[in-house]
mmCIF file of C-alpha atoms in Angstrom:
data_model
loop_
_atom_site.group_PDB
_atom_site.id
_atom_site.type_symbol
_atom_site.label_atom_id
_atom_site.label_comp_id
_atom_site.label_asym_id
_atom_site.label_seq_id
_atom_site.Cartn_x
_atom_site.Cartn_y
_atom_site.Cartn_z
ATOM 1 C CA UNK J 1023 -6.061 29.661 -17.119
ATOM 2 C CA UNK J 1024 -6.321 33.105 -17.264
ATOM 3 C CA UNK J 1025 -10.098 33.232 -17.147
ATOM 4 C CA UNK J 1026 -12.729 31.955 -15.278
ATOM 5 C CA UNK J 1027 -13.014 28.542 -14.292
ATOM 6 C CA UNK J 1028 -16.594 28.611 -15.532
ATOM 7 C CA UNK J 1029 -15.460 29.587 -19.298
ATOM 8 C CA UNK J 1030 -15.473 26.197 -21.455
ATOM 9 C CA UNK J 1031 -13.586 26.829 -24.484
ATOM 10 C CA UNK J 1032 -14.395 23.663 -26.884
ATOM 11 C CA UNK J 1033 -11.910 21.006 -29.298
ATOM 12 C CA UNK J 1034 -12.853 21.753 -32.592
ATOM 13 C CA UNK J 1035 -11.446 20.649 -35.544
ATOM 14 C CA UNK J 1036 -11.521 22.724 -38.531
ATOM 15 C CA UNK J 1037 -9.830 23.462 -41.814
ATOM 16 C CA UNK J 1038 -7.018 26.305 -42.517
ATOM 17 C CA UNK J 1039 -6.676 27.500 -45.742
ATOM 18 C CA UNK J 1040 -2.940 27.598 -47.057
ATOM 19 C CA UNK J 1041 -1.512 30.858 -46.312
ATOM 20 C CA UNK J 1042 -1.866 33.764 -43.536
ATOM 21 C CA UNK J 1043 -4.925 32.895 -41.698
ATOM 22 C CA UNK J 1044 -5.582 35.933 -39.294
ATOM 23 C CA UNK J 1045 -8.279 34.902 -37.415
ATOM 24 C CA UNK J 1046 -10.335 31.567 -36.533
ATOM 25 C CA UNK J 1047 -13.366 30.968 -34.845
ATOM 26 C CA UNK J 1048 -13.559 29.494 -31.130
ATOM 27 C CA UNK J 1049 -16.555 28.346 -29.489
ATOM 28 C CA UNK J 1050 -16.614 29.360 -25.959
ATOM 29 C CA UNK J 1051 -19.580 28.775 -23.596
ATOM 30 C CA UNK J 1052 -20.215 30.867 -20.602
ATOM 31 C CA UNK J 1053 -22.967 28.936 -18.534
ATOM 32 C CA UNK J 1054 -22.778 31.654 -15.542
ATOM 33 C CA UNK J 1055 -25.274 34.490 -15.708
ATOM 34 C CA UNK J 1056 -22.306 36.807 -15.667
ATOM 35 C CA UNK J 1057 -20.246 38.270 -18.418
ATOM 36 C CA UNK J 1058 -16.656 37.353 -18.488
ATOM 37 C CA UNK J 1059 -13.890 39.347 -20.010
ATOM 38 C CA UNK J 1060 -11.068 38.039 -21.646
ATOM 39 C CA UNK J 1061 -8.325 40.264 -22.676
ATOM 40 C CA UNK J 1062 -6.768 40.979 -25.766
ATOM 41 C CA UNK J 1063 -4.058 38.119 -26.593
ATOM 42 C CA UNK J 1064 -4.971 35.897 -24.417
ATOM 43 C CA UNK J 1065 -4.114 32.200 -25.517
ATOM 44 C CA UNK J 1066 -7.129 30.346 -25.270
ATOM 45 C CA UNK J 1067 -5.016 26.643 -26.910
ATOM 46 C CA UNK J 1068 -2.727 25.776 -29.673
ATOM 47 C CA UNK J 1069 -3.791 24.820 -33.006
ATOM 48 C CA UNK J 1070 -1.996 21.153 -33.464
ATOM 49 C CA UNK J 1071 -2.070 20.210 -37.566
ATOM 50 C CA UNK J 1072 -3.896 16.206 -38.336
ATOM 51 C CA UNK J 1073 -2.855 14.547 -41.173
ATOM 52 C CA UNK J 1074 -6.195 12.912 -41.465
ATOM 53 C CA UNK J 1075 -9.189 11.796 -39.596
ATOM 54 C CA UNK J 1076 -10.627 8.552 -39.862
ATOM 55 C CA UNK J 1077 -14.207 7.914 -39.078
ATOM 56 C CA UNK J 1078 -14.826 4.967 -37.134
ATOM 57 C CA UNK J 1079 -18.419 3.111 -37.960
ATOM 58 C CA UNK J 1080 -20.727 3.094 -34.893
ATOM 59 C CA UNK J 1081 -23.201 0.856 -34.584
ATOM 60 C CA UNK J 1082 -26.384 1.662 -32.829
ATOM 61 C CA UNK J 1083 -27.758 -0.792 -30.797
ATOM 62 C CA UNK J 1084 -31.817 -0.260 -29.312
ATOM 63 C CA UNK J 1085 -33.061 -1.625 -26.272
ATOM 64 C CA UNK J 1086 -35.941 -3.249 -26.160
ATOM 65 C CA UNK J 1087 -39.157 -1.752 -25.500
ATOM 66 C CA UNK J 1088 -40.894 -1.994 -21.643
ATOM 67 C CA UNK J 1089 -44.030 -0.847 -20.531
ATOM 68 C CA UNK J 1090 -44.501 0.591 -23.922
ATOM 69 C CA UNK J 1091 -41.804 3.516 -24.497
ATOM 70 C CA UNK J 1092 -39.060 3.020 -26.297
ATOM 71 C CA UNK J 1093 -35.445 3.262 -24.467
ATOM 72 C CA UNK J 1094 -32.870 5.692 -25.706
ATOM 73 C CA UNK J 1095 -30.528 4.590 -28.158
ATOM 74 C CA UNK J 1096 -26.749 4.383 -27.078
ATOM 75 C CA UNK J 1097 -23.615 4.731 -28.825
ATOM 76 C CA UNK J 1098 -20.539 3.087 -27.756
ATOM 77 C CA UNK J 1099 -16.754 4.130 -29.627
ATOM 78 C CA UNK J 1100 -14.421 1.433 -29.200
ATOM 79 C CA UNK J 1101 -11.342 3.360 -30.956
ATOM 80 C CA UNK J 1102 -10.376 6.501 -32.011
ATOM 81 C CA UNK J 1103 -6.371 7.434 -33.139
ATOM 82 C CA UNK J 1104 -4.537 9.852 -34.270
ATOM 83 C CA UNK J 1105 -1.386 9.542 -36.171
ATOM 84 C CA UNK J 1106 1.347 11.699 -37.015
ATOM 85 C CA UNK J 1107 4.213 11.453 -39.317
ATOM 86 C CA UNK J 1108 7.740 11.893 -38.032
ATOM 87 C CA UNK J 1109 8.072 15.120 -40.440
ATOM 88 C CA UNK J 1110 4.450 17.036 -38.800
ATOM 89 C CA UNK J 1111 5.685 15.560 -35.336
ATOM 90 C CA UNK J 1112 8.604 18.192 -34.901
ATOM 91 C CA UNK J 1113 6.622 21.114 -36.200
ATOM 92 C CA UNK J 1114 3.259 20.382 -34.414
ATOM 93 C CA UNK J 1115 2.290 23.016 -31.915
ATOM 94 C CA UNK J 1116 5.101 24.567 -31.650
ATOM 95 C CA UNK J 1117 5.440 28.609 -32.779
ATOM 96 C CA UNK J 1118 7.680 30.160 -34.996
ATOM 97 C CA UNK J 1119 9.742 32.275 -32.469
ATOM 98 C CA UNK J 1120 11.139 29.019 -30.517
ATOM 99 C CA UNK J 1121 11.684 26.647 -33.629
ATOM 100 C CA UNK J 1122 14.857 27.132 -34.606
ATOM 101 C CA UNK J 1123 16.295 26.210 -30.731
ATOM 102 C CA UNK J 1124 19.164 23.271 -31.224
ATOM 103 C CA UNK J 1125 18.144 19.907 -29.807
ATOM 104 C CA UNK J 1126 20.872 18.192 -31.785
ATOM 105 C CA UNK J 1127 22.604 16.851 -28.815
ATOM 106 C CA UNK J 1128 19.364 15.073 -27.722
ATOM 107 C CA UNK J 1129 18.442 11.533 -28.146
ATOM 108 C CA UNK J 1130 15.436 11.157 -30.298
ATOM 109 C CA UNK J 1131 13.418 10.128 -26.958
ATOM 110 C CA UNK J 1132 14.872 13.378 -25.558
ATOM 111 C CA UNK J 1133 14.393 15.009 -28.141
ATOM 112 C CA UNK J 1134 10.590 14.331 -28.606
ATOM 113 C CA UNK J 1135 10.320 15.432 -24.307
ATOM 114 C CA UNK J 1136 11.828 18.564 -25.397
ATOM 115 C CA UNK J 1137 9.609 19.499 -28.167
ATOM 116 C CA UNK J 1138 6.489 18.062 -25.965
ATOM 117 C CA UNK J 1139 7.509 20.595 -23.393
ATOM 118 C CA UNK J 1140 8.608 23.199 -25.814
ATOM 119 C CA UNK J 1141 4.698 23.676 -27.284
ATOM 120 C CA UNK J 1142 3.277 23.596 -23.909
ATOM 121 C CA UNK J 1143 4.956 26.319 -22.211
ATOM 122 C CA UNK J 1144 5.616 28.268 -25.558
ATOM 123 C CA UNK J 1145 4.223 31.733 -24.039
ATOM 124 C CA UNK J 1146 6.883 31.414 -21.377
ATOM 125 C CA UNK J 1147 9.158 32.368 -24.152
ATOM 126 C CA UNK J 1148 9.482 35.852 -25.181
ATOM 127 C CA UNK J 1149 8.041 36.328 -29.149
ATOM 128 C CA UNK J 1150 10.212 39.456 -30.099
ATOM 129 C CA UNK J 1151 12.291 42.129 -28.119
ATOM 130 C CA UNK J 1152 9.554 43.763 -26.709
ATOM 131 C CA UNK J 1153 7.938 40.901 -25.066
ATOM 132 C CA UNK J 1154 9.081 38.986 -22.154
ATOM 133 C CA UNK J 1155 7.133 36.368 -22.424
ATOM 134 C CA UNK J 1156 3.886 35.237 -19.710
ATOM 135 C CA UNK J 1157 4.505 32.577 -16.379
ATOM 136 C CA UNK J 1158 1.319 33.165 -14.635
ATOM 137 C CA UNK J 1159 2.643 30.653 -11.806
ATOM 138 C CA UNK J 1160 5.864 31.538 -10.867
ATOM 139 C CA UNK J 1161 6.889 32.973 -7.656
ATOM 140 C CA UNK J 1162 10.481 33.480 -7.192
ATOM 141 C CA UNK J 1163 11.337 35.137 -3.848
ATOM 142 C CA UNK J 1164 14.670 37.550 -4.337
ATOM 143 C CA UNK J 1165 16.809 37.869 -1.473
ATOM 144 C CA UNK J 1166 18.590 41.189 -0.832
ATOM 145 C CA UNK J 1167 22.273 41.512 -0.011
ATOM 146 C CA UNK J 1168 21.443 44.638 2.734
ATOM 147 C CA UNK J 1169 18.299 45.501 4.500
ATOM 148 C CA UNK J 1170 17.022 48.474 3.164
ATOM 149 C CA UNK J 1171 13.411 48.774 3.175
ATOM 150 C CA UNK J 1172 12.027 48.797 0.032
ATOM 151 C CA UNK J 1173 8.192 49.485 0.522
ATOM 152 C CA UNK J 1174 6.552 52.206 -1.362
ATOM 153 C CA UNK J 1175 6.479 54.801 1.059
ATOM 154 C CA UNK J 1176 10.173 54.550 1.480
ATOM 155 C CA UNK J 1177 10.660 54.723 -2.131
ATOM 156 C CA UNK J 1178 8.549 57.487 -2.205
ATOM 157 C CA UNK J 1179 10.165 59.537 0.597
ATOM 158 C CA UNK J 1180 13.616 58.567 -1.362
ATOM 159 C CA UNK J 1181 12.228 59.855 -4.875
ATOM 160 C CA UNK J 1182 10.905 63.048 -3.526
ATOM 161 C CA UNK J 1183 13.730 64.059 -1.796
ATOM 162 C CA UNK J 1184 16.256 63.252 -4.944
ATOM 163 C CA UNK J 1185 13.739 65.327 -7.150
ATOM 164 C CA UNK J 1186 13.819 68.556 -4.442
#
């Protein structure tokens, strides 16, 4: 996450009207007494398209009453599903500038791994020639072929005397 721990950003479903939607609304709670900052295109989730939603009757059951105050109601959901149609399944979550990569050679177990993984490391891809794309958790470690230091003040010293 590339915010504070103590950000909750909340599931919401919500309706998108057909065509270019520029800009939804997303419910985030900040329960410190601290402002946080998020920067400007940061990915806060993915917006995944549902078919339908199907609402599942609840029954309310009351306990009884003791010593004269009523208990608290409860509510208890036994099932709640989701369901997605082979067509939605390969487009779901997944953004335009990685769609068109070839998983042809793939089994369709493969190829529905692939597509998992492809929406949830989509900003590790680069979205035009000016981007190269975000990894906030790699660490690669480079080995050099000499020894040469390369800290700043040697770059430094190396720069200044080049530009004299």
């Amino acid at each position: 996450m590339p915010w504070s721990s103590c950000l909750k950003i909340n599931e919401t479903l919500l309706t998108v009207k057909k065509g270019k939607t520029n800009f939804i609304e997303v419910q985030a709670n900040n329960p410190t007494n601290h402002d946080i900052v998020i920067k400007r295109r940061t990915v806060l989730g993915r917006l995944q398209l549902v078919r339908s939603v199907t609402a599942i009757p609840v029954k309310l059951r009351e306990e009884t009453i003791e010593n004269g105050s009523q208990v608290d109601q409860t509510c208890k959901v036994s099932e709640c599903s989701v369901a997605f149609t082979d067509e939605t399944q390969s487009v779901v979550g997944i953004p335009d500038h990685i769609k068109n990569i070839d998983l042809k050679g793939l089994t369709p177990e493969q190829r529905s791994v692939a597509l998992r993984m492809l929406a949830q490391e989509a900003d590790a891809f680069s979205q035009n020639d000016d981007d190269i794309g975000c990894i906030p958790d790699l660490k690669v470690t480079i080995k050099l072929s000499d020894d040469r230091d390369t800290s700043t003040k040697e770059l430094h010293g190396s720069a200044k005397t080049a530009l004299s």
